[in-house]
Amino acid sequence: MTRQMHFVSFLINSPMNHTVLSWSDPQDNRPDALTNVKVWQDLARTLERGCFDGIFFADTPGVFDRYRDSVEDAVRYGVCWPSHDPVVLLSALAAATEHLGLASTMSTSAYHPWTIVRQLSTVDCLSGGRVGWNVVTGHLRGEHRALGLDQLEHDRRYDRADEFMDVCYALWDSIGEGAILADRERGVFADPAKVRLLDHQGEFFRCNTVGPVLPSPQKRPVLFQAGTSGRGLRFGLTHADVVFAIEPNLPGMMRYMDTLKRTSAEMGITAPGVTFGIQPIVASTEEEAHRLHDTLVERMPLEACLARLSGTMGIDFSQFELDEPMQNMKTEASQGLLKAFTAVLGDKPFTLREVARRWGLSVGMPQIVGSPEQVADQIEHIWRETGCHGFNITPNIMAKSVEDFVDHVVPILQQRGVYRREYTGRTFRENLGLAPL
């Protein structure tokens, strides 16, 4: 079968997705979506019309609180606040669609394994096997403060998450083949001999129970993970069905694919498929698309961009000079950011102001700006050059940018034979082209 690319819509259940102050555009319906589930259901139907594999909700539990050591700017500008629970949406979206996959981010720092298995697998079972879980370890200070938790250092978070996943797998595997009888005549629902009791006594978790939810047609939710390097990448390769990555440009994507393949070979495993985050900005002409891009940039308050950047990086950037070249800054924090953004901006001098605005626009994802034909060309080029599985596509103005992409870019890719015209699978796993469990 000819290889085809896969699309997942990359969203956040907050006033914005990944573009600061996008909610203030007169055509954006995100403020309505916060209080009206029908807005989300309409979006899901549009994505299904475009044959998207699924919706993928990122999440920002708590609130960004690093910039000026305050929540003020995040609250003032609606920078991922309020942060509504994406998991609650999944059942409503399942009821409005037939094929669309439904993935949500849930942090291993914020939940017990049993809770995540019960919540996600219930929707997975009800939807016929259409749920995914983006596994994160929870790095935001605001999340830990909201829950009253101490924050573990980076590698220990992944040690804890490995044990977390071991408990999840045991719960998913608890109900064996043929365990459910539902024999009305004998009054026997299940065969206890085929339901395994978990008795886990680990370093981080204790769990003594049986699986709480029936297996779905895909057995368990599809697992996503955004491993980047080192310990996080090894965690992603160990557990993920699909690895999600944000790289600023094609060379960065190529380097990531090389690192992924090299690390997976060292671990003796097959590398999972990769979806890269992108932000298409589509209009009828290239000039109009660039005007839209410029409007998005001009709308963003610098303080809002800095609140987002500070929260994500865990650094209060109010301490830094906005217009001094970052190459001149010698702090550990500034040097880390310098290394990350040299890949985006090259070796020319650049300032914190430039970095903050780029982060506020798309959190490091490349914008693909142009006419429908130009956007389709660039997406296909990235897909062919990297060999990636597909893309996590974040909208800018909701729902208009999603509708423009589905109505004008998707048909071009379908005509070229690189994107599906209809769904062929029943489950999220099947539509993503993943091997059965």
Coordinates of C-alpha atoms in Angstrom, one line a residue:
M1 CA 0.0 0.0 0.0
T2 CA 1.3 3.5 -0.9
R3 CA 2.5 5.4 2.2
Q4 CA 0.2 8.3 3.2
M5 CA 0.7 11.1 5.7
H6 CA -1.4 11.4 8.9
F7 CA -2.9 14.5 10.5
V8 CA -3.8 15.2 14.1
S9 CA -5.3 18.5 15.1
F10 CA -3.2 20.1 18.0
L11 CA -5.4 22.0 20.4
I12 CA -5.7 23.3 24.0
N13 CA -8.9 23.7 25.9
S14 CA -8.3 27.3 26.9
P15 CA -8.8 30.8 25.3
M16 CA -5.9 30.1 22.8
N17 CA -4.1 27.2 21.2
H18 CA -0.5 28.1 20.5
T19 CA -0.9 31.7 19.4
V20 CA -1.1 34.4 22.1
L21 CA -4.2 36.5 22.0
S22 CA -5.7 34.6 19.0
W23 CA -9.0 34.6 20.9
S24 CA -9.3 38.4 20.4
D25 CA -9.7 38.1 16.6
P26 CA -13.3 38.9 15.6
Q27 CA -13.5 35.6 13.7
D28 CA -12.2 33.4 16.5
N29 CA -14.8 31.4 18.4
R30 CA -12.6 30.1 21.2
P31 CA -14.3 32.3 23.9
D32 CA -17.6 30.6 22.9
A33 CA -16.0 27.2 23.0
L34 CA -15.1 27.5 26.6
T35 CA -18.8 27.6 27.5
N36 CA -20.5 25.7 24.7
V37 CA -19.7 22.1 23.8
K38 CA -21.4 22.4 20.5
V39 CA -18.6 24.6 19.2
W40 CA -16.1 21.7 19.9
Q41 CA -18.5 19.2 18.3
D42 CA -18.7 21.3 15.1
L43 CA -14.9 21.5 15.0
A44 CA -14.7 17.7 15.4
R45 CA -17.1 17.2 12.5
T46 CA -15.0 19.5 10.3
L47 CA -11.9 17.5 11.2
E48 CA -13.6 14.3 10.4
R49 CA -14.8 15.7 7.1
G50 CA -11.1 16.4 6.4
C51 CA -10.2 12.7 7.3
F52 CA -8.0 13.8 10.2
D53 CA -6.7 10.9 12.3
G54 CA -7.7 12.7 15.5
I55 CA -7.8 15.6 17.9
F56 CA -4.8 15.9 20.3
F57 CA -5.3 18.1 23.3
A58 CA -2.2 19.6 25.0
D59 CA -2.8 20.8 28.5
T60 CA -1.5 23.4 30.9
P61 CA -2.7 22.5 34.4
G62 CA -2.4 25.2 36.9
V63 CA -1.3 28.6 35.4
F64 CA 1.9 30.1 34.0
D65 CA 3.4 31.8 37.1
R66 CA 7.1 32.3 36.3
Y67 CA 7.2 35.7 34.6
R68 CA 7.7 38.3 37.3
D69 CA 6.9 35.4 39.7
S70 CA 3.3 36.2 39.1
V71 CA 0.1 34.8 37.4
E72 CA -1.0 38.3 36.5
D73 CA 0.0 38.5 32.8
A74 CA -1.2 34.9 32.1
V75 CA -4.6 35.8 33.6
R76 CA -4.8 39.3 32.0
Y77 CA -4.1 38.0 28.5
G78 CA -5.7 34.5 28.6
V79 CA -2.4 32.8 28.1
C80 CA -3.6 29.2 28.4
W81 CA -5.8 30.3 31.3
P82 CA -8.5 29.4 32.2
S83 CA -7.3 25.8 31.6
H84 CA -10.4 23.7 31.2
D85 CA -10.1 19.9 31.5
P86 CA -9.7 18.3 28.0
V87 CA -10.6 14.8 29.2
V88 CA -14.1 15.9 30.0
L89 CA -14.6 16.9 26.3
L90 CA -13.7 13.5 24.9
S91 CA -17.1 11.8 25.4
A92 CA -18.9 14.7 23.9
L93 CA -16.7 14.6 20.8
A94 CA -17.0 10.8 20.6
A95 CA -20.8 11.2 20.5
A96 CA -20.5 13.8 17.6
T97 CA -18.2 11.7 15.4
E98 CA -17.7 8.2 14.1
H99 CA -14.0 7.9 13.1
L100 CA -12.1 10.7 14.7
G101 CA -9.5 9.8 17.3
L102 CA -9.6 11.6 20.6
A103 CA -6.3 12.1 22.5
S104 CA -5.7 14.1 25.7
T105 CA -2.7 15.0 27.7
M106 CA -2.6 13.7 31.3
S107 CA 0.3 14.2 33.6
T108 CA 1.9 11.3 35.6
S109 CA 2.6 13.9 38.3
A110 CA -1.1 14.8 38.8
Y111 CA -2.8 11.4 38.8
H112 CA -2.5 7.9 40.1
P113 CA -2.2 5.2 37.3
W114 CA -5.5 3.6 38.2
T115 CA -7.3 7.0 37.8
I116 CA -5.9 7.5 34.3
V117 CA -6.6 4.0 33.2
R118 CA -10.2 4.3 34.4
Q119 CA -10.9 7.7 32.9
L120 CA -9.4 7.2 29.5
S121 CA -10.3 3.6 29.0
T122 CA -13.9 4.3 29.8
V123 CA -14.1 6.7 26.9
D124 CA -12.0 4.3 24.8
C125 CA -14.5 1.5 25.4
L126 CA -17.5 3.7 24.8
S127 CA -16.1 5.2 21.6
G128 CA -15.2 1.8 20.0
G129 CA -11.5 2.3 20.5
R130 CA -10.8 5.9 19.5
V131 CA -8.9 7.3 22.5
G132 CA -5.2 8.3 22.9
W133 CA -3.1 9.5 25.8
N134 CA -0.3 12.0 25.5
V135 CA 1.9 10.9 28.4
V136 CA 3.7 13.8 30.1
T137 CA 5.7 13.8 33.4
G138 CA 4.5 17.4 34.4
H139 CA 7.3 20.0 34.3
L140 CA 5.2 23.1 35.1
R141 CA 5.6 24.8 38.5
G142 CA 2.0 26.0 38.4
E143 CA 0.7 22.4 38.1
H144 CA 2.7 21.3 41.2
R145 CA 1.7 24.4 43.2
A146 CA -2.0 23.9 42.3
L147 CA -1.8 20.3 43.6
G148 CA 0.4 21.0 46.6
L149 CA 3.1 18.7 45.3
D150 CA 6.9 18.9 45.5
Q151 CA 8.5 18.9 42.1
L152 CA 10.9 16.1 41.3
E153 CA 14.1 16.8 39.3
H154 CA 14.0 15.9 35.6
D155 CA 15.4 12.4 35.5
R156 CA 13.5 11.3 38.7
R157 CA 10.3 12.4 37.1
Y158 CA 11.0 9.9 34.3
D159 CA 11.9 7.2 36.8
R160 CA 8.5 7.7 38.4
A161 CA 6.8 7.8 35.1
D162 CA 8.3 4.4 34.1
E163 CA 6.8 2.8 37.2
F164 CA 3.6 4.7 36.5
M165 CA 3.4 3.0 33.0
D166 CA 4.2 -0.4 34.5
V167 CA 1.1 -0.1 36.7
C168 CA -1.0 1.1 33.7
Y169 CA 0.0 -1.9 31.5
A170 CA -0.8 -4.3 34.3
L171 CA -4.3 -2.8 34.7
W172 CA -4.9 -2.8 31.0
D173 CA -3.8 -6.5 30.8
S174 CA -5.8 -7.5 33.8
I175 CA -8.9 -8.7 32.0
G176 CA -7.8 -11.6 29.8
E177 CA -9.3 -13.0 26.6
G178 CA -12.6 -14.7 27.2
A179 CA -13.0 -13.3 30.8
I180 CA -16.3 -11.6 30.1
L181 CA -19.1 -14.0 29.9
A182 CA -22.2 -11.9 30.6
D183 CA -24.1 -15.2 30.9
R184 CA -27.7 -14.2 31.8
E185 CA -29.0 -17.7 32.3
R186 CA -26.2 -18.7 34.8
G187 CA -26.0 -15.2 36.3
V188 CA -22.2 -15.1 35.7
F189 CA -20.7 -11.9 34.4
A190 CA -17.0 -12.8 34.3
D191 CA -14.6 -15.7 34.9
P192 CA -12.5 -14.7 37.9
A193 CA -9.7 -17.1 36.7
K194 CA -9.2 -14.9 33.7
V195 CA -9.1 -11.6 35.6
R196 CA -5.6 -11.1 37.0
L197 CA -5.2 -9.3 40.4
L198 CA -2.5 -6.6 40.4
D199 CA -0.5 -6.3 43.6
H200 CA 2.1 -3.6 42.9
Q201 CA 4.3 -2.4 45.7
G202 CA 6.8 0.0 44.1
E203 CA 9.1 2.9 45.0
F204 CA 6.5 5.5 43.9
F205 CA 3.1 3.6 43.7
R206 CA 1.1 1.0 45.5
C207 CA -1.9 -0.6 43.7
N208 CA -3.8 -3.7 44.7
T209 CA -6.8 -4.3 42.4
V210 CA -8.1 -5.7 39.1
G211 CA -8.5 -3.7 35.9
P212 CA -11.4 -1.2 36.3
V213 CA -12.6 -1.0 32.6
L214 CA -13.4 -3.5 29.8
P215 CA -10.8 -3.6 27.0
S216 CA -11.8 -1.6 23.9
P217 CA -11.5 -2.9 20.4
Q218 CA -7.9 -1.4 20.3
K219 CA -7.1 -3.0 23.7
R220 CA -5.9 0.3 25.3
P221 CA -5.5 4.0 24.3
V222 CA -2.9 4.9 21.7
L223 CA 0.1 6.3 23.6
F224 CA 1.8 9.6 22.4
Q225 CA 4.9 11.0 24.0
A226 CA 7.0 14.1 23.2
G227 CA 10.5 12.7 24.0
T228 CA 13.2 15.2 23.0
S229 CA 16.6 14.1 24.2
G230 CA 18.4 12.0 26.8
R231 CA 16.2 10.5 29.5
G232 CA 13.0 11.9 28.0
L233 CA 13.7 10.4 24.5
R234 CA 14.4 7.0 26.0
F235 CA 11.1 7.1 27.9
G236 CA 9.3 8.0 24.7
L237 CA 10.9 5.2 22.7
T238 CA 10.1 2.7 25.4
H239 CA 6.4 3.6 25.7
A240 CA 5.1 5.6 22.8
D241 CA 3.1 4.3 19.8
V242 CA 3.7 7.7 18.2
V243 CA 6.3 10.2 19.2
F244 CA 5.3 13.9 18.9
A245 CA 8.0 16.5 18.4
I246 CA 8.4 20.3 17.9
E247 CA 11.3 21.3 15.7
P248 CA 11.7 24.8 14.3
N249 CA 12.6 23.9 10.7
L250 CA 13.4 21.1 8.3
P251 CA 17.1 20.8 9.4
G252 CA 16.0 20.5 13.0
M253 CA 13.4 17.8 12.0
M254 CA 16.1 15.9 10.1
R255 CA 18.4 16.0 13.1
Y256 CA 15.6 14.8 15.3
M257 CA 14.8 11.8 13.1
D258 CA 18.5 10.9 13.0
T259 CA 18.7 11.0 16.8
L260 CA 15.6 9.0 17.1
K261 CA 16.8 6.3 14.8
R262 CA 20.3 6.1 16.4
T263 CA 18.9 6.0 20.0
S264 CA 16.3 3.3 19.1
A265 CA 19.0 1.2 17.5
E266 CA 21.1 1.5 20.6
M267 CA 18.1 0.4 22.6
G268 CA 17.5 -2.5 20.3
I269 CA 13.9 -1.4 19.4
T270 CA 12.1 -0.2 16.3
A271 CA 11.5 3.6 16.4
P272 CA 7.9 4.6 16.5
G273 CA 6.4 7.0 13.9
V274 CA 7.0 10.7 14.4
T275 CA 4.5 13.5 14.0
F276 CA 5.9 17.1 13.8
G277 CA 4.1 20.1 15.1
I278 CA 3.3 22.7 12.4
Q279 CA 1.1 25.8 12.1
P280 CA -0.3 26.4 8.6
I281 CA -1.4 30.0 7.8
V282 CA -3.5 29.6 4.6
A283 CA -5.1 32.2 2.4
S284 CA -6.2 32.5 -1.2
T285 CA -2.8 34.2 -2.1
E286 CA 0.7 34.2 -0.7
E287 CA 0.4 38.0 0.0
E288 CA -2.9 37.6 1.9
A289 CA -1.4 34.7 3.9
H290 CA 1.6 36.9 4.9
R291 CA -0.7 39.7 5.9
L292 CA -2.6 37.3 8.2
H293 CA 0.7 36.2 9.7
D294 CA 1.7 39.8 10.3
T295 CA -1.7 40.5 12.0
L296 CA -1.2 37.6 14.3
V297 CA 2.3 38.9 15.3
E298 CA 1.2 42.5 15.7
R299 CA -1.7 41.6 18.0
M300 CA 0.5 39.8 20.6
P301 CA 1.5 41.8 23.8
L302 CA 5.1 41.3 24.6
E303 CA 4.3 40.6 28.3
A304 CA 1.9 37.8 27.3
C305 CA 4.6 36.2 25.1
L306 CA 7.1 36.5 28.0
A307 CA 4.6 34.9 30.4
R308 CA 4.3 31.9 28.0
L309 CA 8.0 31.6 27.4
S310 CA 8.9 32.0 31.1
G311 CA 6.3 29.4 32.1
T312 CA 7.4 26.8 29.6
M313 CA 11.1 27.2 30.2
G314 CA 10.8 27.6 34.0
I315 CA 12.7 30.9 34.0
D316 CA 11.6 34.4 34.9
F317 CA 12.7 36.3 31.9
S318 CA 11.7 39.7 33.4
Q319 CA 15.3 39.6 34.8
F320 CA 16.8 39.9 31.3
E321 CA 17.4 42.9 29.0
L322 CA 15.0 42.6 26.2
D323 CA 17.1 44.1 23.4
E324 CA 20.6 42.9 24.3
P325 CA 21.8 40.2 22.0
M326 CA 21.4 36.9 23.8
Q327 CA 24.9 35.9 22.7
N328 CA 26.1 38.5 25.2
M329 CA 24.2 37.0 28.1
K330 CA 26.2 34.6 30.2
T331 CA 23.6 33.1 32.6
E332 CA 22.8 29.4 32.4
A333 CA 19.2 30.2 31.6
S334 CA 20.0 32.5 28.7
Q335 CA 22.5 30.2 27.3
G336 CA 20.0 27.3 27.2
L337 CA 17.6 29.5 25.3
L338 CA 20.3 30.7 23.0
K339 CA 21.2 27.1 22.0
A340 CA 17.6 26.3 21.3
F341 CA 16.9 29.4 19.2
T342 CA 20.2 29.5 17.3
A343 CA 18.6 26.5 15.4
V344 CA 15.7 28.8 14.4
L345 CA 17.4 32.2 13.8
G346 CA 20.9 31.1 12.8
D347 CA 24.1 32.6 14.1
K348 CA 23.1 36.2 13.6
P349 CA 22.6 38.2 16.8
F350 CA 19.1 38.0 18.2
T351 CA 17.4 39.3 21.3
L352 CA 15.0 38.1 24.0
R353 CA 12.3 40.2 22.4
E354 CA 12.6 38.3 19.1
V355 CA 12.6 34.9 20.9
A356 CA 9.6 35.8 23.0
R357 CA 7.5 36.9 20.0
R358 CA 8.4 33.7 18.1
W359 CA 7.4 31.6 21.1
G360 CA 4.2 33.5 21.5
L361 CA 3.2 32.9 17.9
S362 CA 3.7 29.1 17.8
V363 CA 5.9 27.8 20.7
G364 CA 8.7 26.9 18.3
M365 CA 6.6 25.2 15.6
P366 CA 7.3 26.4 12.1
Q367 CA 4.6 28.4 10.3
I368 CA 3.8 27.3 6.8
V369 CA 2.5 30.4 5.2
G370 CA 1.0 30.7 1.7
S371 CA -1.7 29.8 -0.7
P372 CA -3.3 26.3 -0.5
E373 CA -1.0 25.0 -3.2
Q374 CA 2.1 26.4 -1.5
V375 CA 1.2 25.1 1.9
A376 CA 0.5 21.6 0.4
D377 CA 3.8 21.7 -1.4
Q378 CA 5.7 22.5 1.9
I379 CA 3.9 19.9 3.9
E380 CA 4.6 17.2 1.3
H381 CA 8.2 18.3 1.1
I382 CA 8.8 18.0 4.8
W383 CA 7.0 14.6 4.9
R384 CA 9.1 13.2 2.1
E385 CA 12.4 14.6 3.3
T386 CA 12.0 13.5 6.9
G387 CA 10.1 10.3 6.4
C388 CA 7.9 11.3 9.3
H389 CA 4.5 9.7 10.0
G390 CA 2.6 13.0 9.8
F391 CA 1.9 16.2 11.5
N392 CA 0.2 17.7 14.6
I393 CA -1.4 20.8 13.1
T394 CA -2.2 23.7 15.3
P395 CA -4.8 26.3 14.1
N396 CA -4.3 30.0 14.6
I397 CA -7.9 31.4 14.3
M398 CA -10.5 28.8 15.4
A399 CA -12.4 27.5 13.6
K400 CA -11.7 29.5 10.4
S401 CA -8.1 28.3 10.0
V402 CA -9.2 24.7 10.4
E403 CA -12.0 25.1 7.8
D404 CA -9.6 26.7 5.4
F405 CA -7.1 23.9 5.7
V406 CA -9.7 21.2 5.4
D407 CA -11.5 22.8 2.4
H408 CA -8.5 24.0 0.4
V409 CA -5.3 22.1 1.4
V410 CA -6.6 18.6 2.1
P411 CA -8.2 18.2 -1.4
I412 CA -4.8 19.0 -3.0
L413 CA -3.0 16.4 -0.9
Q414 CA -5.8 13.9 -1.6
Q415 CA -5.5 14.5 -5.3
R416 CA -1.8 13.8 -5.1
G417 CA -2.4 10.5 -3.4
V418 CA -0.4 11.3 -0.3
Y419 CA -3.4 11.7 2.0
R420 CA -6.5 9.5 2.6
R421 CA -9.9 10.2 1.0
E422 CA -11.8 8.0 3.5
Y423 CA -11.2 6.2 6.7
T424 CA -10.3 2.5 6.4
G425 CA -10.0 1.5 10.1
R426 CA -12.5 1.3 13.0
T427 CA -10.1 2.4 15.8
F428 CA -7.7 5.2 16.3
R429 CA -4.8 2.7 16.2
E430 CA -6.0 1.3 12.9
N431 CA -6.4 4.7 11.3
L432 CA -3.0 5.8 12.4
G433 CA -1.6 2.7 10.6
L434 CA -0.2 1.1 13.8
A435 CA 0.2 -2.6 14.3
P436 CA -2.4 -4.3 16.5
L437 CA -1.4 -5.0 20.1

